[in-house]
mmCIF file of C-alpha atoms in Angstrom:
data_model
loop_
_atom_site.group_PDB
_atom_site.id
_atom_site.type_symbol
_atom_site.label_atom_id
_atom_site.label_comp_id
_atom_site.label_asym_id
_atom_site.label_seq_id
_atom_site.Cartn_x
_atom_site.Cartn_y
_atom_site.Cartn_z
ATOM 1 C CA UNK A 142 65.100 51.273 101.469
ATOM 2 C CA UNK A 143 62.651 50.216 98.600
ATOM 3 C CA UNK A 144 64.088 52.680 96.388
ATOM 4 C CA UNK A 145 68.197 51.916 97.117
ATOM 5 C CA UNK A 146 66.744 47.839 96.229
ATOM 6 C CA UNK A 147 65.385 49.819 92.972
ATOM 7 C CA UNK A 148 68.250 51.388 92.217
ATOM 8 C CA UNK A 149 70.264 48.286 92.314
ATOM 9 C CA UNK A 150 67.961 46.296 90.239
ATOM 10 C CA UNK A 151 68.002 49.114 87.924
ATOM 11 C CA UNK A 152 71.880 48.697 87.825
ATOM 12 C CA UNK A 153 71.343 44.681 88.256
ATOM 13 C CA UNK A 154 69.598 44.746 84.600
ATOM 14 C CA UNK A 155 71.528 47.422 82.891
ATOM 15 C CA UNK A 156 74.725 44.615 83.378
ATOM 16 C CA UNK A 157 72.749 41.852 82.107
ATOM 17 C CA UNK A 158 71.832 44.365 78.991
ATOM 18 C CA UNK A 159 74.908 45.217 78.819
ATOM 19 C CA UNK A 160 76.456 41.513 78.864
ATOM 20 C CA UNK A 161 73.652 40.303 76.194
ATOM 21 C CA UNK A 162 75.154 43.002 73.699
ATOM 22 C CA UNK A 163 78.457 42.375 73.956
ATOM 23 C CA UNK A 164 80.624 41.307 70.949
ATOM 24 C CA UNK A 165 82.339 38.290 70.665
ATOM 25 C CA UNK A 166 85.395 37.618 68.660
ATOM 26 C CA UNK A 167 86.327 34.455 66.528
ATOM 27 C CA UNK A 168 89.707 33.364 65.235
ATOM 28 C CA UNK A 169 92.038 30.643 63.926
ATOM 29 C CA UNK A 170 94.824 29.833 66.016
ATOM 30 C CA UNK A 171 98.416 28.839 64.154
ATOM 31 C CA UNK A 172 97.261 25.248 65.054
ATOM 32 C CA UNK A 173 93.840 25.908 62.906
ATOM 33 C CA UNK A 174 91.055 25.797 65.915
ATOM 34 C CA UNK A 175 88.747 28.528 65.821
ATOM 35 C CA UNK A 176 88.413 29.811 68.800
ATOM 36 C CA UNK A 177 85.593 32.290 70.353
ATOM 37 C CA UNK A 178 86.713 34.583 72.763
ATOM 38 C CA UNK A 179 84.357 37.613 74.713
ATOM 39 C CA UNK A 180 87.311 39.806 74.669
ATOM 40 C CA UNK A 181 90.401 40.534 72.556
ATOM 41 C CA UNK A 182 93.673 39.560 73.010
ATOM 42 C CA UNK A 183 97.121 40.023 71.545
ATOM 43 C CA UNK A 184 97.017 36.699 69.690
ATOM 44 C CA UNK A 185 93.083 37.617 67.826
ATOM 45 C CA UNK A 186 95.284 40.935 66.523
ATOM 46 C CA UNK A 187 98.019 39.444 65.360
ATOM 47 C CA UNK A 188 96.348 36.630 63.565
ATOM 48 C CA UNK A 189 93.204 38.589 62.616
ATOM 49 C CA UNK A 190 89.357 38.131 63.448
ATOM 50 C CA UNK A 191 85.864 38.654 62.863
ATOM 51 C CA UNK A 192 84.163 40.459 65.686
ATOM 52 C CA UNK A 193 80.568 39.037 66.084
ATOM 53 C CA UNK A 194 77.231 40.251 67.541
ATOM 54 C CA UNK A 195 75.420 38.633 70.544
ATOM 55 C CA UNK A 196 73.507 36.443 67.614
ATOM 56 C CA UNK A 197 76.742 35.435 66.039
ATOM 57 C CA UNK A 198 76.787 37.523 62.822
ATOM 58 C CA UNK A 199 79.762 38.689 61.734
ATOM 59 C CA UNK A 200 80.137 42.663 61.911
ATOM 60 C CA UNK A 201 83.296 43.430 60.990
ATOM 61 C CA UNK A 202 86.437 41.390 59.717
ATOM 62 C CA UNK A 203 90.038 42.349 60.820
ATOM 63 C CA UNK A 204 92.941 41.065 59.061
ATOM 64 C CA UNK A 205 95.994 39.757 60.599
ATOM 65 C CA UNK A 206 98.644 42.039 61.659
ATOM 66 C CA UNK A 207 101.810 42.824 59.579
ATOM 67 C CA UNK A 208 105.092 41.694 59.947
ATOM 68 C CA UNK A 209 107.990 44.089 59.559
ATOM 69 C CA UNK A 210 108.989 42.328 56.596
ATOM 70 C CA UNK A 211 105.756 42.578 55.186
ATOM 71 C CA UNK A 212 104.989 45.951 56.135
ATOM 72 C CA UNK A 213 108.740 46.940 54.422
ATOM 73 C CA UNK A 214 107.658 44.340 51.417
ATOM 74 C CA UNK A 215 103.599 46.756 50.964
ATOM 75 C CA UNK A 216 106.109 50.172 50.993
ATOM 76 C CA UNK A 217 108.244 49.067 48.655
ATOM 77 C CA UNK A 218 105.420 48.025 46.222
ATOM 78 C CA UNK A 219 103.660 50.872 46.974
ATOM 79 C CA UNK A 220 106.872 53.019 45.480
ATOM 80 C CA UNK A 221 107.126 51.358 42.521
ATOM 81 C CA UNK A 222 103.571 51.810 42.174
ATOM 82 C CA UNK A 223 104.084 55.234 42.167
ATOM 83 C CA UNK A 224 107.083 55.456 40.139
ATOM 84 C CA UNK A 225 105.103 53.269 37.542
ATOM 85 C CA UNK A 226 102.374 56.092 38.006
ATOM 86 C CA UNK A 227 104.341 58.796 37.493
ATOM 87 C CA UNK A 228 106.895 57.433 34.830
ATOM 88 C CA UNK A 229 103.648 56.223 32.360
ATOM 89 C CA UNK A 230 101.909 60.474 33.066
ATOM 90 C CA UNK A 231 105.549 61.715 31.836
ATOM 91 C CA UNK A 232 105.488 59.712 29.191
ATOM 92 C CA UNK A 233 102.013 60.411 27.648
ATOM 93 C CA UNK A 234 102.732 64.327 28.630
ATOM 94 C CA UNK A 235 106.101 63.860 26.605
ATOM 95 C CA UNK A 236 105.250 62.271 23.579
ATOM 96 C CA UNK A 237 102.023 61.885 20.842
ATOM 97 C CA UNK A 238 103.648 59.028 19.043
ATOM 98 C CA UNK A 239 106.286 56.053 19.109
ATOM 99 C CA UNK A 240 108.019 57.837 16.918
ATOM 100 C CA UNK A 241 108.485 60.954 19.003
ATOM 101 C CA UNK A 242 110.290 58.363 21.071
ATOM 102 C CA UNK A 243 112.651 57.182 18.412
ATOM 103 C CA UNK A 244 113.048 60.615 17.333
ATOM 104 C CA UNK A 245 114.388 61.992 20.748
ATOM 105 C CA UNK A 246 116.675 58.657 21.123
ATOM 106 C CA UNK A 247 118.514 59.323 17.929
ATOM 107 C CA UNK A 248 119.276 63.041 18.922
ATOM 108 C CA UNK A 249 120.112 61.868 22.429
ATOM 109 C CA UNK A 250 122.152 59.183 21.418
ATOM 110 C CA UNK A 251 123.955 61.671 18.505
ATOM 111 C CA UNK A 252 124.847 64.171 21.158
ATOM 112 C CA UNK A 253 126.866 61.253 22.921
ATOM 113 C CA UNK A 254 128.366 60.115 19.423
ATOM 114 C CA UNK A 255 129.650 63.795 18.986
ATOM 115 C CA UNK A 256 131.193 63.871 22.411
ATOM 116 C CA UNK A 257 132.214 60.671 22.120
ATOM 117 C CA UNK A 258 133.995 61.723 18.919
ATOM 118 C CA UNK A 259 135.559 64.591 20.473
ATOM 119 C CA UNK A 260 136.836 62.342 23.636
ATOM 120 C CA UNK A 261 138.388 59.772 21.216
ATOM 121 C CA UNK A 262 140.380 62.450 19.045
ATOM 122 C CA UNK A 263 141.688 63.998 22.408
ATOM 123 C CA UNK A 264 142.870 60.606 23.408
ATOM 124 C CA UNK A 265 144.483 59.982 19.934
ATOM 125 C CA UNK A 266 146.400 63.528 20.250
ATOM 126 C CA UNK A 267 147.513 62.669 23.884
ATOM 127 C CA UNK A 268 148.733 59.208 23.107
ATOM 128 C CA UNK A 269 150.972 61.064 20.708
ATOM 129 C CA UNK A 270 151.906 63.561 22.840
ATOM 130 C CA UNK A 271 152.726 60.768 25.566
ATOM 131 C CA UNK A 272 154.741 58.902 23.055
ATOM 132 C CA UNK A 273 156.599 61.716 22.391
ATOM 133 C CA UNK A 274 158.002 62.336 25.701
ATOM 134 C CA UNK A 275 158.235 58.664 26.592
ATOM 135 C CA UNK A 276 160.403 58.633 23.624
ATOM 136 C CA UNK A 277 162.766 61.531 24.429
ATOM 137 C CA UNK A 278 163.241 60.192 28.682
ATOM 138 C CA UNK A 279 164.436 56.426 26.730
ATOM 139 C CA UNK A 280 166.871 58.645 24.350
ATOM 140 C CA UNK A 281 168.463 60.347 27.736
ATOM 141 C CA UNK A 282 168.329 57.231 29.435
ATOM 142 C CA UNK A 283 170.193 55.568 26.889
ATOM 143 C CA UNK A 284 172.571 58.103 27.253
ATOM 144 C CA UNK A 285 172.372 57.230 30.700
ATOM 145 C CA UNK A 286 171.588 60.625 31.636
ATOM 146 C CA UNK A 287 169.403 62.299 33.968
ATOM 147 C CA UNK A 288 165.606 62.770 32.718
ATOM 148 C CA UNK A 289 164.741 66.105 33.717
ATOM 149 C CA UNK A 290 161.993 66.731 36.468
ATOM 150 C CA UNK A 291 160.001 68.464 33.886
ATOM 151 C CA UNK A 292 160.121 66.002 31.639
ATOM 152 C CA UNK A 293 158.786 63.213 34.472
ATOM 153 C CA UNK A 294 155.979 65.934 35.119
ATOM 154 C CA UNK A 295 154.651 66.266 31.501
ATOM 155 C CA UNK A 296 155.219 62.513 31.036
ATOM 156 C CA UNK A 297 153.170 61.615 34.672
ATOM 157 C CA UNK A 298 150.080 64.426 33.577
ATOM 158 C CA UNK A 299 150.065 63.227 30.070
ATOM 159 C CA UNK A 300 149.581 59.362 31.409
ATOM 160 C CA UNK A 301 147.149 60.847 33.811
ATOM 161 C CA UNK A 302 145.188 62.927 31.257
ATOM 162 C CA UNK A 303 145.039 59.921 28.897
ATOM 163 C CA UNK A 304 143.863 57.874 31.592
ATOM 164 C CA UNK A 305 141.007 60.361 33.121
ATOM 165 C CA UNK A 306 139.682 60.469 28.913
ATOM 166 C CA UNK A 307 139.813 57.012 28.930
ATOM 167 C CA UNK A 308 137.357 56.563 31.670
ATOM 168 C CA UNK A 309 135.684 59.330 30.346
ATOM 169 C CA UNK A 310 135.151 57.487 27.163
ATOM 170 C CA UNK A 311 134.155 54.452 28.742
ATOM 171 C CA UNK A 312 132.026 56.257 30.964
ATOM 172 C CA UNK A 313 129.920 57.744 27.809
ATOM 173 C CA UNK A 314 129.571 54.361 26.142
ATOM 174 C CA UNK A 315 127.973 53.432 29.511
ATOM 175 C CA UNK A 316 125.425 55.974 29.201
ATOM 176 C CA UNK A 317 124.367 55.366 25.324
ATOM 177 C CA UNK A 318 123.755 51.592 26.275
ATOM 178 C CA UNK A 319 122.085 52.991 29.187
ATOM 179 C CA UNK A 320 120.214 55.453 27.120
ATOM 180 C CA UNK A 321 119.426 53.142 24.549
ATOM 181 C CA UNK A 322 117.555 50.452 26.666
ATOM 182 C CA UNK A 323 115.770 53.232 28.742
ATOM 183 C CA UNK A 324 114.185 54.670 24.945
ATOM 184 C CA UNK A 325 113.256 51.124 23.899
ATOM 185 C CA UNK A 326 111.573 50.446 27.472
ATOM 186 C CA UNK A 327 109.977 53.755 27.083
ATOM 187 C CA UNK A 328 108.550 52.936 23.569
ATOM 188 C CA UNK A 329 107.031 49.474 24.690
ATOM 189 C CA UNK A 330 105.365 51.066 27.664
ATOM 190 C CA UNK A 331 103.995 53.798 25.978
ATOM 191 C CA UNK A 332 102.590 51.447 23.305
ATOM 192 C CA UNK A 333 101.292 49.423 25.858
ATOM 193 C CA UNK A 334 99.368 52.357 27.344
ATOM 194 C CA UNK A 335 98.252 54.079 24.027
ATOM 195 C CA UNK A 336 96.567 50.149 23.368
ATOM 196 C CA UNK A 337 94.872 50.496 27.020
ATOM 197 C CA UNK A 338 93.762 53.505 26.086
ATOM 198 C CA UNK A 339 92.333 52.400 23.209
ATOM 199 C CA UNK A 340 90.891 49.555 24.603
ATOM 200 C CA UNK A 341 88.897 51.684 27.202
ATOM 201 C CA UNK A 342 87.923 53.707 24.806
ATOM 202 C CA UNK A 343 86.263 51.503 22.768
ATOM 203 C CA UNK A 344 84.779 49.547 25.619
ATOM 204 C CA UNK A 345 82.993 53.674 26.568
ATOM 205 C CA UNK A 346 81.735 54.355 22.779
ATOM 206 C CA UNK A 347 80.213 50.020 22.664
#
């Protein structure tokens, strides 16, 4: 009997031990009370908390939850924060100098003058072309004759043709604004990293 009233006493203290050591955990409601509580709950998560020792110290600090806005707002940071990362390593792998830059925008932007060329004398010759047959359906009509089906055909591809080169054109003189604003963004950045670099550099040898 004496050593079952041990055994409980045993137990009996171990609880009270137990209870002493327990954490507590503080927080600020939406209403700005801080509340105490001895165990957490689903509000203390989603606002945040400190947990706290048996003294009152603070052992660790939680912060609030996340939204799903905020949680799709810390992604998509975090992805331009690597894109930023990885755009500035390309460009100090690509180039030595801002004038590498410059360099490589002239011949890009040449090969789109050339083709841009080309496009613009095809359009010339199949204005001409379209012209051309345009002008010979009018003469038959003003005979008030029949223009032949394969007349209509050439006259319909032609229009097509001129059209397609058109957008073509347009297309192209898309891409060398394009082109030229992505080389003048990539010549600002990279000065602005050669000057951290620099900086750091200095800030090492002082």
């Amino acid at each position: 009997m004496a050593s079952r009233n041990n055994a409980v006493l045993v137990v009996a203290l171990l609880l009270v031990s137990v209870a002493a050591q327990a954490d507590y955990y503080r927080y600020i409601t939406d209403e700005g009370q801080t509340v105490v509580v001895g165990q957490l709950n689903s509000e203390a998560i989603r606002l945040g908390y400190e947990q706290l020792s048996d003294k009152g110290q603070v052992i660790k600090v939680v912060e609030r939850s996340k939204s799903n806005e905020e949680k799709a707002r810390l992604r998509a940071e975090q992805l331009r924060a690597e894109q930023q990362q990885a755009w500035d390593k390309s460009l100090l792998l690509k180039y030595s100098t801002v004038e590498d830059i410059e360099a490589s925008a002239v011949r890009a932007l040449r090969e789109i003058d050339v083709r841009l060329g080309i496009l613009r004398s095809n359009r010339s010759v199949l204005k001409t072309q379209l012209n051309s047959e345009q002008a010979k359906a009018a003469d038959i009509e003003r005979r008030s004759q029949q223009v032949p089906e394969d007349l209509q055909l050439r006259i319909k591809n032609l229009a097509i043709e001129l059209d397609t080169t058109k957008e073509t054109i347009a297309r192209h003189q898309r891409e060398k604004l394009e082109l030229q604003s992505s080389y003048k963004r990539d010549a600002v950045r990279f000065a602005e990293l050669k000057s951290i670099t620099e900086l750091r550099n200095t800030y090492h040898q002082n």
